[in-house]
Structures are given as C-alpha cells and as structure tokens.
Amino acid sequence: MNIKWYGHSTFLLTDSEGTAILTDPCGPGLGYELADIECDAVTVSHGHRDHNYTECALGSPIIIESIGTRMVNNVRVTGYPVFHDRSGGSERGGNIMYLFDIDGMRVLHAGDVGHLLSVAQAEEIGKVDVLFVPIGGKYTLDYSAARQFANQLHPSVLIPMHFKTPMCTLDIDDVNNFIDTVQDCKIHMLNDCEASLLPANLGEDRVLVFDPYVPGSEQEE
C-alpha cells in the first residue's frame, strides 16, 4: 500500500494492483491545494467542507459516505458510526470511521472522531494494523486523547493527521505535543508526503509523520 498525504485528513491509499481510495478531501480555504486526483473511490467521514471536497477527484469515482461494507475492486471498505464530539453528536454531529482491508492489512481512518471508543466499539473494529488519527484538538481528539484512542486499538503503525502545518489556516495544535506523548514509540519524521507499507515491514509501535504534498515541489515526479 502506498500512502500519499495531501494535508489535513486527506490521504490517497493505493494498493498493489492500483486501486486508489481518497479519504476526506479538504476544500479550498484551508491552505492545501487538491485538484485532479485520480482515484477509484472517495470516502467522506462527515459533511464538513474540510472533509467532503469530492470535486477534487477526476472522473466519476465511487463516493462512500455511509456505514456498512462495500468492495472497491479488491479493497473492502467498512464504515463505523461514531461522533464528532464528546456529547453524542449534539455539538458537531456524527462521523464515520472507515476500515480498509487492503494488501493484507487492516487500515483505519478515524475521520474527525471526537471521543474515545467504548469497549464494544473497539471489539467490533477488531485488529488494526495502521491507524490514521486526528490529533489537533478543538474540533477533534487532542494529542493526549489521540494517544489514548490508539492505546484502545493497539495499531502497529500510527499516522497522525488533522494538525497544524505551515500550510494550514485552521487554528489547531501542531504535531509537537503529540510527539511528546509517543516518545516510547519509534518515531519516523518522514520529511516526505509519501511512503509505502507492507505487512512484512509494519513493525511495532511505530509513528509515521508525513509532510503534506506541495504541488510543483521537488516531491512531485
């Protein structure tokens, strides 16, 4: 699986056969530039504009914005209902977390989850190899709660998202406080927007911190 971070909660996940799924595309005004992205499907965790800018995708990909299980070629996608806040959705509504069974790995994108999981929720999700979790606080889990959330699921690889970067205009926390909470893990500051993972190289207790994609930069081939 190849992972490319476009910023915020937007990742392009591409399996070994070329199936590409775009997660939570963020709209204009946030500081990131998304346009003409080739993909087979787009997942939307909730209806806020920084997570549902499906117009950035080329062609007519499948738009997934509901719970349940469906197949995108060889990738199984399962949506789980949670909330965007700690108040049962009364403040910011619902949120869908998507579990991808891709290239022999179970990959969970938590969207804008705003609370810890119940024991029943964690058991329903089951094994997670790679976890994308928001850490910026204010609208989602903060850095401390994100660590607790990860501890509930015990992923091999944790990838923080939804945090302040030099490009981001949103008033949320940057990655530094989160890094302080995971000093017992193997932390990889990638200095790149892309990386690849296979079941054989997942390792244990790893944290991968991506840089967002910059159009026209030297990262672009």
Short mmCIF file of C-alpha atoms in Angstrom, two decimals:
data_model
loop_
_atom_site.label_atom_id
_atom_site.label_comp_id
_atom_site.label_asym_id
_atom_site.label_seq_id
_atom_site.Cartn_x
_atom_site.Cartn_y
_atom_site.Cartn_z
CA MET A 1 0.00 0.00 0.00
CA ASN A 2 1.27 3.41 -0.99
CA ILE A 3 0.20 6.36 1.16
CA LYS A 4 0.24 9.98 -0.01
CA TRP A 5 -0.75 12.81 2.33
CA TYR A 6 -2.35 15.87 0.78
CA GLY A 7 -2.77 17.57 4.16
CA HIS A 8 -5.40 17.62 6.94
CA SER A 9 -7.20 14.22 6.82
CA THR A 10 -6.73 13.68 3.10
CA PHE A 11 -4.73 10.62 2.08
CA LEU A 12 -4.54 8.69 -1.16
CA LEU A 13 -4.26 4.96 -0.43
CA THR A 14 -3.20 2.85 -3.40
CA ASP A 15 -3.00 -0.93 -3.26
CA SER A 16 -0.56 -3.18 -5.09
CA GLU A 17 -2.97 -3.61 -8.02
CA GLY A 18 -3.51 0.12 -8.47
CA THR A 19 -6.85 0.63 -6.73
CA ALA A 20 -6.76 4.13 -5.25
CA ILE A 21 -9.00 5.49 -2.49
CA LEU A 22 -9.02 9.14 -1.44
CA THR A 23 -10.00 9.92 2.16
CA ASP A 24 -11.75 13.06 3.45
CA PRO A 25 -10.70 15.54 0.73
CA CYS A 26 -10.38 19.04 2.17
CA GLY A 27 -11.83 22.02 0.33
CA PRO A 28 -10.31 25.36 -0.69
CA GLY A 29 -9.52 27.87 2.02
CA LEU A 30 -7.70 25.51 4.37
CA GLY A 31 -4.31 26.10 2.80
CA TYR A 32 -3.94 22.83 0.91
CA GLU A 33 -4.41 22.50 -2.84
CA LEU A 34 -6.36 19.50 -4.08
CA ALA A 35 -7.19 19.12 -7.76
CA ASP A 36 -7.45 16.47 -10.47
CA ILE A 37 -6.70 13.49 -8.22
CA GLU A 38 -7.14 10.12 -9.90
CA CYS A 39 -8.90 7.60 -7.69
CA ASP A 40 -11.46 4.80 -7.77
CA ALA A 41 -13.35 5.89 -4.66
CA VAL A 42 -13.61 8.74 -2.16
CA THR A 43 -14.55 8.24 1.50
CA VAL A 44 -16.26 11.06 3.39
CA SER A 45 -16.39 10.87 7.18
CA HIS A 46 -18.88 13.74 7.59
CA GLY A 47 -20.36 16.69 5.76
CA HIS A 48 -17.99 19.49 6.72
CA ARG A 49 -16.26 21.20 3.81
CA ASP A 50 -12.77 20.38 5.03
CA HIS A 51 -13.64 16.69 4.62
CA ASN A 52 -16.07 16.38 1.68
CA TYR A 53 -14.49 18.21 -1.26
CA THR A 54 -15.18 15.36 -3.68
CA GLU A 55 -14.91 17.74 -6.67
CA CYS A 56 -11.12 17.40 -6.49
CA ALA A 57 -11.34 13.85 -7.82
CA LEU A 58 -11.11 13.21 -11.55
CA GLY A 59 -13.86 11.35 -13.38
CA SER A 60 -16.65 9.61 -11.52
CA PRO A 61 -15.21 7.73 -8.55
CA ILE A 62 -17.44 5.89 -6.10
CA ILE A 63 -18.42 8.25 -3.27
CA ILE A 64 -18.66 6.44 0.08
CA GLU A 65 -20.36 8.40 2.84
CA SER A 66 -22.30 5.83 4.85
CA ILE A 67 -21.74 2.97 7.26
CA GLY A 68 -21.65 -0.67 6.19
CA THR A 69 -19.35 -2.71 3.99
CA ARG A 70 -18.69 -2.48 0.27
CA MET A 71 -15.93 -3.51 -2.12
CA VAL A 72 -13.81 -1.18 -4.24
CA ASN A 73 -12.19 -3.70 -6.56
CA ASN A 74 -10.14 -5.85 -4.14
CA VAL A 75 -10.31 -3.41 -1.22
CA ARG A 76 -13.01 -3.97 1.40
CA VAL A 77 -14.25 -0.73 2.98
CA THR A 78 -16.31 -0.80 6.19
CA GLY A 79 -17.79 2.30 7.79
CA TYR A 80 -18.34 2.53 11.55
CA PRO A 81 -20.53 5.24 13.14
CA VAL A 82 -19.04 7.42 15.88
CA PHE A 83 -19.36 11.10 16.84
CA HIS A 84 -17.53 14.32 16.03
CA ASP A 85 -17.60 15.38 19.70
CA ARG A 86 -17.81 14.06 23.24
CA SER A 87 -21.52 14.87 23.51
CA GLY A 88 -23.09 12.17 21.39
CA GLY A 89 -23.08 14.38 18.32
CA SER A 90 -25.04 17.25 19.88
CA GLU A 91 -22.25 19.74 19.14
CA ARG A 92 -20.85 18.67 15.77
CA GLY A 93 -22.87 15.67 14.62
CA GLY A 94 -21.82 12.24 13.50
CA ASN A 95 -18.61 10.91 11.99
CA ILE A 96 -17.80 7.72 10.10
CA MET A 97 -14.55 5.85 10.59
CA TYR A 98 -13.53 3.70 7.63
CA LEU A 99 -11.67 0.41 7.91
CA PHE A 100 -9.84 -0.64 4.75
CA ASP A 101 -8.81 -4.26 4.21
CA ILE A 102 -6.01 -3.55 1.75
CA ASP A 103 -2.92 -5.54 0.71
CA GLY A 104 -3.30 -7.87 3.68
CA MET A 105 -3.52 -5.04 6.23
CA ARG A 106 -6.37 -3.53 8.24
CA VAL A 107 -6.15 0.24 7.98
CA LEU A 108 -8.47 2.51 9.99
CA HIS A 109 -9.08 6.17 9.10
CA ALA A 110 -10.80 7.75 12.10
CA GLY A 111 -12.07 10.88 10.34
CA ASP A 112 -12.95 13.63 12.81
CA VAL A 113 -13.64 11.38 15.77
CA GLY A 114 -14.12 13.42 18.92
CA HIS A 115 -14.25 10.79 21.68
CA LEU A 116 -12.68 7.59 22.91
CA LEU A 117 -14.23 4.27 21.92
CA SER A 118 -16.37 2.10 24.12
CA VAL A 119 -15.14 -1.43 24.76
CA ALA A 120 -17.86 -2.71 22.43
CA GLN A 121 -16.81 -0.35 19.63
CA ALA A 122 -13.15 -1.34 19.90
CA GLU A 123 -14.08 -5.02 19.87
CA GLU A 124 -16.31 -4.57 16.82
CA ILE A 125 -13.48 -2.92 14.88
CA GLY A 126 -11.02 -5.59 15.95
CA LYS A 127 -7.41 -5.77 14.82
CA VAL A 128 -5.93 -2.57 13.35
CA ASP A 129 -2.54 -2.58 11.67
CA VAL A 130 -2.39 1.06 10.61
CA LEU A 131 -4.31 3.89 12.31
CA PHE A 132 -4.86 7.39 10.96
CA VAL A 133 -5.99 9.52 13.92
CA PRO A 134 -6.70 13.26 14.35
CA ILE A 135 -4.53 14.96 16.96
CA GLY A 136 -5.11 18.72 16.57
CA GLY A 137 -7.84 19.16 19.18
CA LYS A 138 -10.53 21.87 19.27
CA TYR A 139 -12.71 20.05 16.71
CA THR A 140 -11.41 16.50 17.24
CA LEU A 141 -9.38 14.46 19.69
CA ASP A 142 -6.40 16.35 21.05
CA TYR A 143 -2.89 14.93 21.24
CA SER A 144 -3.43 13.27 24.63
CA ALA A 145 -6.79 11.73 23.75
CA ALA A 146 -5.38 10.57 20.41
CA ARG A 147 -2.76 8.56 22.27
CA GLN A 148 -5.46 7.03 24.47
CA PHE A 149 -7.52 6.25 21.39
CA ALA A 150 -4.55 4.48 19.81
CA ASN A 151 -3.98 2.51 23.00
CA GLN A 152 -7.52 1.14 22.67
CA LEU A 153 -6.76 -0.33 19.23
CA HIS A 154 -3.04 -1.20 19.52
CA PRO A 155 -2.02 -0.49 15.91
CA SER A 156 1.42 -1.43 14.65
CA VAL A 157 1.68 1.91 12.85
CA LEU A 158 0.10 5.19 13.92
CA ILE A 159 -0.16 8.12 11.50
CA PRO A 160 -1.24 11.49 12.94
CA MET A 161 -3.46 13.77 10.87
CA HIS A 162 -5.65 16.87 11.21
CA PHE A 163 -2.94 19.03 12.79
CA LYS A 164 -1.45 22.45 12.13
CA THR A 165 1.22 22.69 9.44
CA PRO A 166 2.81 25.80 7.88
CA MET A 167 0.24 25.49 5.07
CA CYS A 168 -2.83 25.05 7.28
CA THR A 169 -5.04 28.06 8.09
CA LEU A 170 -7.03 26.24 10.79
CA ASP A 171 -6.42 27.15 14.44
CA ILE A 172 -5.50 23.71 15.79
CA ASP A 173 -2.49 22.20 17.54
CA ASP A 174 0.64 21.22 15.62
CA VAL A 175 2.31 17.82 15.86
CA ASN A 176 4.84 18.66 18.59
CA ASN A 177 2.74 17.94 21.67
CA PHE A 178 1.66 14.65 20.18
CA ILE A 179 5.27 13.67 19.51
CA ASP A 180 6.00 14.30 23.19
CA THR A 181 3.29 11.78 24.15
CA VAL A 182 4.69 8.98 21.97
CA GLN A 183 8.35 9.08 22.97
CA ASP A 184 8.11 5.40 23.92
CA CYS A 185 7.38 4.58 20.26
CA LYS A 186 9.63 4.50 17.21
CA ILE A 187 9.06 7.92 15.66
CA HIS A 188 9.79 8.48 11.97
CA MET A 189 9.72 12.07 10.72
CA LEU A 190 9.49 11.21 7.03
CA ASN A 191 10.09 14.66 5.52
CA ASP A 192 8.03 13.43 2.59
CA CYS A 193 4.40 13.21 1.57
CA GLU A 194 4.60 9.54 0.53
CA ALA A 195 5.52 6.18 1.99
CA SER A 196 4.76 2.52 1.33
CA LEU A 197 3.76 -0.17 3.81
CA LEU A 198 3.58 -3.93 3.54
CA PRO A 199 2.54 -6.49 6.16
CA ALA A 200 6.17 -7.60 6.39
CA ASN A 201 7.52 -4.12 7.23
CA LEU A 202 4.85 -2.83 9.60
CA GLY A 203 6.96 -3.38 12.72
CA GLU A 204 5.55 -2.48 16.13
CA ASP A 205 4.77 0.77 17.97
CA ARG A 206 5.78 2.98 15.05
CA VAL A 207 4.67 6.56 14.43
CA LEU A 208 4.98 7.95 10.89
CA VAL A 209 4.75 11.73 10.49
CA PHE A 210 4.23 12.87 6.91
CA ASP A 211 4.78 16.27 5.34
CA PRO A 212 1.85 17.47 3.23
CA TYR A 213 2.06 17.33 -0.54
CA VAL A 214 3.04 20.64 -2.16
CA PRO A 215 2.03 21.00 -5.82
CA GLY A 216 5.00 21.77 -8.04
CA SER A 217 7.54 20.94 -5.34
CA GLU A 218 10.51 18.63 -5.72
CA GLN A 219 8.34 15.89 -4.20
CA GLU A 220 6.36 15.82 -7.42
CA GLU A 221 7.82 13.49 -10.01
#
